[in-house]
Tab-separated table of C-alpha atoms and ligand atoms in Angstrom:
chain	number	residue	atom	x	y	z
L	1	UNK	CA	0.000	0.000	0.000
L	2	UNK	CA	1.189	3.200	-1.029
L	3	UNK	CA	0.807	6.134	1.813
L	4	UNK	CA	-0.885	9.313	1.680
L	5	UNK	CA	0.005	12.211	3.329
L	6	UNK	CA	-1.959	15.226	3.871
L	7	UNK	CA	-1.823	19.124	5.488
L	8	UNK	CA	-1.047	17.388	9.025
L	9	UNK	CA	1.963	15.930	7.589
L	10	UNK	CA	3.471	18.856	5.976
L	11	UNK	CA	5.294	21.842	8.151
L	12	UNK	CA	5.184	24.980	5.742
L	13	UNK	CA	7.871	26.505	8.040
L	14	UNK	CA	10.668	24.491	6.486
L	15	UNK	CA	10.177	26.529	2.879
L	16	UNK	CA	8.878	29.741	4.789
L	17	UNK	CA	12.647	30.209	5.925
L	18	UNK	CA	13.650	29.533	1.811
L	19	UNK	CA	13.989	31.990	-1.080
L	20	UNK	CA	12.409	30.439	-3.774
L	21	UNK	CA	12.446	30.716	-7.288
L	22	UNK	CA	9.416	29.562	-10.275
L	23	UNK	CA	11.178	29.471	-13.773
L	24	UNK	CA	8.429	29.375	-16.407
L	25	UNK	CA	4.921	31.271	-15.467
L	26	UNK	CA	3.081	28.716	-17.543
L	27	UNK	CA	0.406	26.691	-17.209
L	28	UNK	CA	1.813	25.305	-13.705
L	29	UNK	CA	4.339	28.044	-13.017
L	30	UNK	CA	1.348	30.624	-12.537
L	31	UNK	CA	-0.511	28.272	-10.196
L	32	UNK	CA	2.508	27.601	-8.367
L	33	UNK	CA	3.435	31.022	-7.238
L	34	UNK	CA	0.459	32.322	-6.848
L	35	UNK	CA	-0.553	29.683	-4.502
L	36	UNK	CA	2.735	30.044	-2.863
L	37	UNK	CA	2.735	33.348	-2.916
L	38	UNK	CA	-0.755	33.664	-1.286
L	39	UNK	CA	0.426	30.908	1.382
L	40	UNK	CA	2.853	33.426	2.905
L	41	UNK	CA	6.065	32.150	0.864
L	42	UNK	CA	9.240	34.311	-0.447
L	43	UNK	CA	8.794	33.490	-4.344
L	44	UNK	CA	9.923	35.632	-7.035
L	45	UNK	CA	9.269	34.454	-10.953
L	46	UNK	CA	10.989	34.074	-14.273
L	47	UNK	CA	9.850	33.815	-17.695
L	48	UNK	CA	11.350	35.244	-20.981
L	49	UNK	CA	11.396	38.976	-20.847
L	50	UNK	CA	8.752	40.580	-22.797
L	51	UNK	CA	6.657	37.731	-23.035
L	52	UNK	CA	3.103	37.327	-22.804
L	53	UNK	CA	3.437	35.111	-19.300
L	54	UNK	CA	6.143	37.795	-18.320
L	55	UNK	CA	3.055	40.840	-18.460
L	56	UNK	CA	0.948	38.433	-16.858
L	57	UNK	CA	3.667	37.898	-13.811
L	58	UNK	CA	4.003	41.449	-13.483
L	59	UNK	CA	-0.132	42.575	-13.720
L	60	UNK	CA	-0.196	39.635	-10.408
L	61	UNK	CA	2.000	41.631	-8.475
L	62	UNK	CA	5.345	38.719	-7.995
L	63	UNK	CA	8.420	40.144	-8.203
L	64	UNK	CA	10.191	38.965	-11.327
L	65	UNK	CA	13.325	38.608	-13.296
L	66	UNK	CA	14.987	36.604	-15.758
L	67	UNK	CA	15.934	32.749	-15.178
L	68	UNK	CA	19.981	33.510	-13.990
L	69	UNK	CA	18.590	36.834	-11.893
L	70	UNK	CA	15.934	34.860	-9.948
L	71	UNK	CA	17.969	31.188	-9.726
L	72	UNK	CA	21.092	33.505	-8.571
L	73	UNK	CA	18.889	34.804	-5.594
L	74	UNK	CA	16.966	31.675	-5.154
L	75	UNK	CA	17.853	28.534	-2.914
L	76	UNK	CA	14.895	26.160	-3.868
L	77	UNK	CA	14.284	26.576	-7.814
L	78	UNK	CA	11.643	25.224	-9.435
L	79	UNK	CA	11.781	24.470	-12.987
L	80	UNK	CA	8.412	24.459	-14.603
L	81	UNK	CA	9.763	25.405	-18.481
L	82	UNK	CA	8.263	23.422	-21.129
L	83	UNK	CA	10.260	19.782	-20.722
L	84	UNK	CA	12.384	20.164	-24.119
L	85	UNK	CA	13.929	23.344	-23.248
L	86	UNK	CA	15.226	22.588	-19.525
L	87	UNK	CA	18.059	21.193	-20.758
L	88	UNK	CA	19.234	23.922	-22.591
L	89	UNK	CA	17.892	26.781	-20.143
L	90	UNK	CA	20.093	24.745	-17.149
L	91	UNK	CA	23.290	24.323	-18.554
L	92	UNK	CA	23.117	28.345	-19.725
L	93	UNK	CA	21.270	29.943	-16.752
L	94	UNK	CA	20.507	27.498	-13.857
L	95	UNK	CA	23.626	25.411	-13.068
L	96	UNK	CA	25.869	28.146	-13.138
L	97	UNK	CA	24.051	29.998	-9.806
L	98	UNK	CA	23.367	26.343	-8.104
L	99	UNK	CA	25.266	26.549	-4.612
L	100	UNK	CA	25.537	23.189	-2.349
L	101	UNK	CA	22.597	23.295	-0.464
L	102	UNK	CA	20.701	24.686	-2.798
L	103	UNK	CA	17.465	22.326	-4.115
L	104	UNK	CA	16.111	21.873	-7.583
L	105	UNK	CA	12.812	21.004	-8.298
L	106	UNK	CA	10.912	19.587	-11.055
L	107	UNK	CA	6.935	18.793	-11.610
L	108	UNK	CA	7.680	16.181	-14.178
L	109	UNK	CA	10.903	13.911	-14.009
L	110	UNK	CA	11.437	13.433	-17.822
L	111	UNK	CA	14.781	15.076	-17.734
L	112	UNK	CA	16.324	13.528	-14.098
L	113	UNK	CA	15.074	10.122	-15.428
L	114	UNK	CA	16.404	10.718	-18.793
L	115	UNK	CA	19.588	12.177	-17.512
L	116	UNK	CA	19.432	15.635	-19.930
L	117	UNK	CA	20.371	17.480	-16.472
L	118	UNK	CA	22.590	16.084	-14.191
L	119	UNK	CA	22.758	18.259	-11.064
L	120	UNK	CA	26.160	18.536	-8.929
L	121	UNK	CA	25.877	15.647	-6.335
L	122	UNK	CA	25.606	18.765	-3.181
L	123	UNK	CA	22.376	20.084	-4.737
L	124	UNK	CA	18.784	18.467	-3.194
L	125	UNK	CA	16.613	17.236	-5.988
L	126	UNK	CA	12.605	16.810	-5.566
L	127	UNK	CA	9.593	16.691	-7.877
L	128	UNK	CA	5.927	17.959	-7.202
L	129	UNK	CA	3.878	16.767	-9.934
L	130	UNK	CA	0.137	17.986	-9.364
L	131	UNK	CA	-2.247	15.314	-11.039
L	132	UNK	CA	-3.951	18.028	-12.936
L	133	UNK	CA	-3.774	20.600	-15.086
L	134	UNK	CA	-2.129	24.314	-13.611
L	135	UNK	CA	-5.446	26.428	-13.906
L	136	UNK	CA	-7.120	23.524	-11.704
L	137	UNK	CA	-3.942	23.703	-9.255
L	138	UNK	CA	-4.830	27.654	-9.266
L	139	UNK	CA	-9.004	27.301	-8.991
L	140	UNK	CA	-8.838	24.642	-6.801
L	141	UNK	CA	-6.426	26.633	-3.987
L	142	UNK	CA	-8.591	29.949	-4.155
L	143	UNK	CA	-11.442	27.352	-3.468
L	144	UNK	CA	-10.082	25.951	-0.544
L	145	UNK	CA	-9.331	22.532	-2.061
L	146	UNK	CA	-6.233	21.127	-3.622
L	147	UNK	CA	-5.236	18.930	-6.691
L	148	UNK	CA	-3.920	15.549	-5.646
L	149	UNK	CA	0.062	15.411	-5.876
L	150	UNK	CA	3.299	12.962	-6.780
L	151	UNK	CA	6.292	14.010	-4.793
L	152	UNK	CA	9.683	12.277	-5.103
L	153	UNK	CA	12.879	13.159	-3.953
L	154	UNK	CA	16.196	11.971	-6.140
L	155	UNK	CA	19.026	13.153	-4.388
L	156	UNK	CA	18.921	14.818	-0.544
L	157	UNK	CA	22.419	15.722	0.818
L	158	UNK	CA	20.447	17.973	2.736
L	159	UNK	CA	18.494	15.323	4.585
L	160	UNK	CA	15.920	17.666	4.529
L	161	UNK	CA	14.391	17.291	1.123
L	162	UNK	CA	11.047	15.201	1.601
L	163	UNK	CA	9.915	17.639	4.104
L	164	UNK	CA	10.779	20.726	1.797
L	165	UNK	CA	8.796	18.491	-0.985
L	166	UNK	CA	5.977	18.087	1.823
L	167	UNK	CA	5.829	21.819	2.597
L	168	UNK	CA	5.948	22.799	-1.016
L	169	UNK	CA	2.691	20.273	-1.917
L	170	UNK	CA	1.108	21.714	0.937
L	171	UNK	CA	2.019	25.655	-0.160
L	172	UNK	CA	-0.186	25.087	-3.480
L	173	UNK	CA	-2.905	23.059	-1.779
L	174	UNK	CA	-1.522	19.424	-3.233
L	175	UNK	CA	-2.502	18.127	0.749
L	176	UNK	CA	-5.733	19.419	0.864
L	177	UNK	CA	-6.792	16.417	-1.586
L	178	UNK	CA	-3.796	14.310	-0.682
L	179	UNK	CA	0.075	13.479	-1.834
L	180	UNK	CA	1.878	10.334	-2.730
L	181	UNK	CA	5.190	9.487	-2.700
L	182	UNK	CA	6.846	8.203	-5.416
L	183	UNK	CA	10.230	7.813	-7.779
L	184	UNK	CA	11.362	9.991	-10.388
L	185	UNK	CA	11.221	6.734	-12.483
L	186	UNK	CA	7.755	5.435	-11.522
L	187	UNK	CA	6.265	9.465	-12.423
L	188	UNK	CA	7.889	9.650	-15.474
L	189	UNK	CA	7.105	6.311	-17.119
L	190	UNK	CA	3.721	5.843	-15.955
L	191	UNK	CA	2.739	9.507	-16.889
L	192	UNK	CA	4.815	9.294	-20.571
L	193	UNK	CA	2.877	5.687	-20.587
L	194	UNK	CA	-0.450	6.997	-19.679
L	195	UNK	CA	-0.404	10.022	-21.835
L	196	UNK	CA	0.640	7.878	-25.235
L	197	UNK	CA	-1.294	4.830	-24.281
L	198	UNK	CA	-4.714	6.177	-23.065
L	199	UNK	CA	-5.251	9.800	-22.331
L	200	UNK	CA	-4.124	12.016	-25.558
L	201	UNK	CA	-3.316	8.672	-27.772
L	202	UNK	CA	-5.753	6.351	-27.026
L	203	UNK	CA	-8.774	8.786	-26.574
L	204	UNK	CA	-7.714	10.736	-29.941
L	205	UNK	CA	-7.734	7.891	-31.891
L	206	UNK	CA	-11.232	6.354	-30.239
L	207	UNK	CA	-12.778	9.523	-31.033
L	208	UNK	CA	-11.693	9.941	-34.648
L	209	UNK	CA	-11.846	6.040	-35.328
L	210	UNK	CA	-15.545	6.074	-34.503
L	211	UNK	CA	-16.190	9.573	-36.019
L	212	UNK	CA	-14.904	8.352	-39.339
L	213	UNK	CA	-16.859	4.929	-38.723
L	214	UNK	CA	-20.103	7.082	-38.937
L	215	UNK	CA	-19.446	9.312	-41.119
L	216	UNK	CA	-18.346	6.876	-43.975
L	217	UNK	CA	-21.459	4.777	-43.270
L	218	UNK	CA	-23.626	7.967	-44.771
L	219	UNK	CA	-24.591	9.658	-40.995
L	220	UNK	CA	-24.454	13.375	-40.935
L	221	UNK	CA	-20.512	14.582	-39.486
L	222	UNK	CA	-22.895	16.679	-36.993
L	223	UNK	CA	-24.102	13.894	-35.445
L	224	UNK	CA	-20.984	11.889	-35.272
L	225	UNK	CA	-19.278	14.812	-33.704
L	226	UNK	CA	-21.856	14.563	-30.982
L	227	UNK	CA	-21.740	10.918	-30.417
L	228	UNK	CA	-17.569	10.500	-30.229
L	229	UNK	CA	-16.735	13.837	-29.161
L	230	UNK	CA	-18.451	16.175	-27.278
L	231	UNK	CA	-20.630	13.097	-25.449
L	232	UNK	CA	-16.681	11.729	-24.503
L	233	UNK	CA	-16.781	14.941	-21.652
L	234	UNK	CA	-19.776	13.488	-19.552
L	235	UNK	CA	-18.680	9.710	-19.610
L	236	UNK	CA	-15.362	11.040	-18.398
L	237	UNK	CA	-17.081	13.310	-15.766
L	238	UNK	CA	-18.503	10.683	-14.120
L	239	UNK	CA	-15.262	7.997	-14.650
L	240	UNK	CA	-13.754	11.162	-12.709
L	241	UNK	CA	-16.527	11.471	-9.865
L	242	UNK	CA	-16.847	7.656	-9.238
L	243	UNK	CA	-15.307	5.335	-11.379
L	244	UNK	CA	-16.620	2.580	-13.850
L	245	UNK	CA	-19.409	1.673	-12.066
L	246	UNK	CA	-21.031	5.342	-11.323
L	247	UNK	CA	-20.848	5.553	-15.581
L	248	UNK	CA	-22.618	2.091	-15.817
L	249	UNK	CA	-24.734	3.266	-13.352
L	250	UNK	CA	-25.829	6.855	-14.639
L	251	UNK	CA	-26.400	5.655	-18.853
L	252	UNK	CA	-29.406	3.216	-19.958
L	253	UNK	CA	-29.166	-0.354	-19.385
L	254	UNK	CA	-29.161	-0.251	-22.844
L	255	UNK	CA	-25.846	1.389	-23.281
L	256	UNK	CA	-24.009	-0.302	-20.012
L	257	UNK	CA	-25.339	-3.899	-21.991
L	258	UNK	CA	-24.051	-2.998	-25.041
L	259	UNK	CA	-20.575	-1.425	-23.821
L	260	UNK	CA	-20.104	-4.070	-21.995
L	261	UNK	CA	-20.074	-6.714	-24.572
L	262	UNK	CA	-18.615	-4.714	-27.345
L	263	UNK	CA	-15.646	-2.972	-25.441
L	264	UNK	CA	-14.023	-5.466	-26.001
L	265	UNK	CA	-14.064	-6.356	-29.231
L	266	UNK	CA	-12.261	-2.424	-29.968
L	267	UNK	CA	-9.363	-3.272	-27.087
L	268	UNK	CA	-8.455	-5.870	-28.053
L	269	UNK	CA	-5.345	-8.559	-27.426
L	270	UNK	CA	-3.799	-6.957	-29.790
L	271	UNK	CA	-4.005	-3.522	-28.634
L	272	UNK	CA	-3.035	-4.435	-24.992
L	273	UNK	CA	0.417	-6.161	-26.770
L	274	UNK	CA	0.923	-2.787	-28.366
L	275	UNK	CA	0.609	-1.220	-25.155
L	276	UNK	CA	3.479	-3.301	-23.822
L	277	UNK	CA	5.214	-2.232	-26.766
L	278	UNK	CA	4.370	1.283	-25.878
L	279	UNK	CA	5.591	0.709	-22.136
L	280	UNK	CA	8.915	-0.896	-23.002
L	281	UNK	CA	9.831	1.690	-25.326
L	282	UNK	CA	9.119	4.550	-22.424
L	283	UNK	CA	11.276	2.139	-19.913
L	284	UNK	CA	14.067	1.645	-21.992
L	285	UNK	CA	14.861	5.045	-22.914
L	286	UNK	CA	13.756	4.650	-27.305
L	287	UNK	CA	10.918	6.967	-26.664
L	288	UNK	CA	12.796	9.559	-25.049
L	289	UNK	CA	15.542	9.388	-27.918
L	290	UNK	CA	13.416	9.933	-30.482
L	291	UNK	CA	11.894	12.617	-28.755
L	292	UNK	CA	15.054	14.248	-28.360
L	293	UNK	CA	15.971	14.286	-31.395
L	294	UNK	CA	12.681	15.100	-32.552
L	295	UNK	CA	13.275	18.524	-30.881
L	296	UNK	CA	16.680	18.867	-31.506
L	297	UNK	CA	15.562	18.820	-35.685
L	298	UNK	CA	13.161	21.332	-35.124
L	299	UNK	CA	9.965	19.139	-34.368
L	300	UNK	CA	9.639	18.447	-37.619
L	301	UNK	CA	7.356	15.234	-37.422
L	302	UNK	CA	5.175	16.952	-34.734
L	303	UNK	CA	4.146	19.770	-37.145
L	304	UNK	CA	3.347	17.287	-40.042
L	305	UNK	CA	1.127	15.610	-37.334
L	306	UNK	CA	-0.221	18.535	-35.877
L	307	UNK	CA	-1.336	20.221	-39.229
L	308	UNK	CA	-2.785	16.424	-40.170
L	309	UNK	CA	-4.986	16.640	-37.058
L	310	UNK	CA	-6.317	20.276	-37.601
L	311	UNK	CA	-7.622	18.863	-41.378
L	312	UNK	CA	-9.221	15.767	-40.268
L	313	UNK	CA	-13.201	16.128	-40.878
L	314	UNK	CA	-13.923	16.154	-36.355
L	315	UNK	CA	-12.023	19.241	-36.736
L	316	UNK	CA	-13.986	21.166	-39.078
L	317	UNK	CA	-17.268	20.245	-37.893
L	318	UNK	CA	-16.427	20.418	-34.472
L	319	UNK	CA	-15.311	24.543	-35.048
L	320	UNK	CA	-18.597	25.206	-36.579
L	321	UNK	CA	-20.785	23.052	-33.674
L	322	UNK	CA	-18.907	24.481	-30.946
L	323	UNK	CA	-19.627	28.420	-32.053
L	324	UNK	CA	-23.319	27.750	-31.322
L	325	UNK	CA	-22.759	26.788	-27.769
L	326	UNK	CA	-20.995	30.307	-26.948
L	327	UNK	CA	-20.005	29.272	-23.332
L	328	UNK	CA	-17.123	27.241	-25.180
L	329	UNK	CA	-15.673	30.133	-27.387
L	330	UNK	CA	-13.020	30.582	-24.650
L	331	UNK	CA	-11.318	27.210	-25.846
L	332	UNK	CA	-11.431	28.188	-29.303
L	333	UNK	CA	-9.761	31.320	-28.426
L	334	UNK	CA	-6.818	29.391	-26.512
L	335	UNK	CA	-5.971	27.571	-30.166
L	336	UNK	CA	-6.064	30.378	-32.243
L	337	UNK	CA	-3.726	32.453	-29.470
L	338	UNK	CA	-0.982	29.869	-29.577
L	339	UNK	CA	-1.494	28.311	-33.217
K	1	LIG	P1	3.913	25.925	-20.263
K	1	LIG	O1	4.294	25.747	-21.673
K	1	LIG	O2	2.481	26.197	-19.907
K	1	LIG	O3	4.756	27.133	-19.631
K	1	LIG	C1	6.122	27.261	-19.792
K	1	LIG	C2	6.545	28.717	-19.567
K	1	LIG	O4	7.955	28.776	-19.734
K	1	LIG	C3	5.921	29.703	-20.570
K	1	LIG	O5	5.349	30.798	-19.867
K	1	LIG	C4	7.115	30.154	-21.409
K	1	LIG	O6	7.041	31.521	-21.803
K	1	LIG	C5	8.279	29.942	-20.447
K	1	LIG	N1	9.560	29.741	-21.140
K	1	LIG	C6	9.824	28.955	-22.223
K	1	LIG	N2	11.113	29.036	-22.554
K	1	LIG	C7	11.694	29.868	-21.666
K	1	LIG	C8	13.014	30.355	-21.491
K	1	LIG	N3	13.987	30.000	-22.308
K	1	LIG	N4	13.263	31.206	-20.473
K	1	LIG	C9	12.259	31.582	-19.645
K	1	LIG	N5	10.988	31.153	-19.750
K	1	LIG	C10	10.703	30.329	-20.752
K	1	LIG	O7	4.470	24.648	-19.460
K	1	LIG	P2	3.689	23.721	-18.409
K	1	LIG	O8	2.653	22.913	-19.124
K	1	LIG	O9	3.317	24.521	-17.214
K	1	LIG	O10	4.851	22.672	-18.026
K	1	LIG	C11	5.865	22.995	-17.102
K	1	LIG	C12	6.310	21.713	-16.405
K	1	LIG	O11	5.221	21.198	-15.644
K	1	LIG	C13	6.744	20.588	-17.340
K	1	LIG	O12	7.807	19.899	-16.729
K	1	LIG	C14	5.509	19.705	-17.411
K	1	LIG	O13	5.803	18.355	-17.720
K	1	LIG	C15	5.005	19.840	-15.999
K	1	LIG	N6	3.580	19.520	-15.808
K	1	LIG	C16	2.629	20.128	-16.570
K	1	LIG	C17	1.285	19.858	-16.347
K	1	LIG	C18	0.205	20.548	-17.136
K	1	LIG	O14	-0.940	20.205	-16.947
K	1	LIG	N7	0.480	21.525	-17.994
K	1	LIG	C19	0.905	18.956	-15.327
K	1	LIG	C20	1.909	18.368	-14.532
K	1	LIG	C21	3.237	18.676	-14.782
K	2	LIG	MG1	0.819	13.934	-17.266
């Protein structure tokens, strides 16, 4: 059994006595120092001057400067940049300012695991990985709740690291709903695993498999968009609230009868084998390499994909349905802002 830990077991002093430092002001950089910020913590903020995130730093009120300024001051730095440029951004601006005693901290352990950064052996390492996206980590705190956390600690010449790791989940809320203690290894191969496998992967490919099912088969795209799409958002809802058996127990009989004994025919043996593929090619490092290099030649197979999945039929249909329910115009914003 794995154990939980929760506000009792975190002491906020140990990082009230730190100076720390969020490097990124992102998606979970934001929600980090704010909620630190608002828990009575020393933070100050980098992003890339000028930026968009930068402005936003600045209109919250955190003090701010660039990623050597703010990792020079710092002694706990947290380094919530987009995963493919850490490497780069550490060797240039972090690991020059690191001083023994110092700790780094991640919220994803692709490149510890992956050894892209190696720190110096007299630095504390740690991970907090909230289970959940930043502007839930952010709404969630202001509500008086918490997204559940991962923490791991990699290297502690401090012998003081788990608590720090402790205090920091509890700083943004992460023990409000509860923390778990894990490896750098376990967090990044389940969540590279999970993400390929079932959540962006798997789901993508369910949805536009039976989309094009329908649509080839002479139904309207409209309707097939409702169906494999949009309908995907309440099934999930309630997988969320209570698992397989509140979704059995919320559709028709009709529809838990008939998922039931069809489910299985779309997973099938050979899909879970190509899962195993999957996983074995996160654990022994192939995934990683390509995606390495992937970056390193300018993403060039991730904008053939990504232009591919902007054309495909779900796409077009799915601009046009979503304009006539206005309350989702804000996610159609988001796209068009950073596409
Ligand atoms: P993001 O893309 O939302 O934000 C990254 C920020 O870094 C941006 O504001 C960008 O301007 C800034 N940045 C990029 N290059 C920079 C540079 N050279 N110098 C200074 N600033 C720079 O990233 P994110 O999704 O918040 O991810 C950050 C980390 O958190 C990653 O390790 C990721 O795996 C992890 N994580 C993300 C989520 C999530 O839901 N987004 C969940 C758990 C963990
Ligand atoms: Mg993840």
């Amino acid at each position: 059994m794995i154990n939980m830990y929760y506000d009792r077991d975190a002491d906020l002093a140990v990082l009230e006595a730190k100076k720390i430092a969020i490097l990124g002001y992102g998606s979970q950089g934001h929600a980090h120092a704010l909620n630190l910020n608002d828990s009575g913590m020393n933070v100050r903020v980098a992003d890339r001057k000028g930026s968009k995130a930068w402005e936003r730093a600045r209109k919250d009120g955190l003090e701010l400067g660039t990623v050597a300024e703010v990792s020079q001051w710092a002694d706990v730095i947290m380094v919530l940049l987009p995963d493919q440029y850490q490497k780069e951004v550490y060797d240039r601006e972090i690991a020059p300012h690191l001083k023994p005693g110092d700790t780094l901290a991640f919220a994803h352990g692709f490149n510890i695991h992956f050894k892209q950064i190696v720190p110096p052996d007299e630095v504390n390492v740690m991970m907090i990985a909230p289970k959940g996206p930043g502007h839930l980590v952010r709404r969630t705190y202001l509500d008086g709740k918490g997204v559940p956390c991962l923490f791991a600690v990699h290297q502690d010449p401090s012998g003081q690291t788990k608590a720090l790791a402790l205090a920091w989940t509890r700083g943004i809320g992460g023990t409000r709903a509860g923390a778990i203690e894990t490896t750098f290894k376990d967090e990044t191969e389940t969540d590279l695993f999970g993400e390929q496998a079932v959540l962006c992967g798997g789901s993508a490919e369910l949805i536009k498999a039976g989309f094009e099912t329908l649509v080839e088969a002479g139904y309207p795209p409209e309707l097939a968009y409702f169906e494999c799409l949009h309908e995907m958002k309440l099934i999930v809802d309630l997988y969320y609230e209570g698992g397989l058996s509140l979704m059995n127990y919320s559709v028709s009989d009709t529809a838990e009868y008939g998922g039931m004994t069809r489910g299985s025919r779309i997973i099938t043996d050979q899909t879970r084998a190509e899962m195993k593929r999957i996983l074995r090619d996160v654990q022994n490092g192939e995934f990683a390499k390509e995606w390495i290099k992937e970056n390193a030649d300018g993403q060039p197979e991730m904008k053939k994909l990504r232009a591919a999945t902007q054309a495909h039929g779900i796409e077009q249909v799915g601009v046009r349905l979503r304009k006539m329910m206005s309350w989702l115009n804000a996610g159609q914003a988001k796209i068009e802002v950073s596409g």
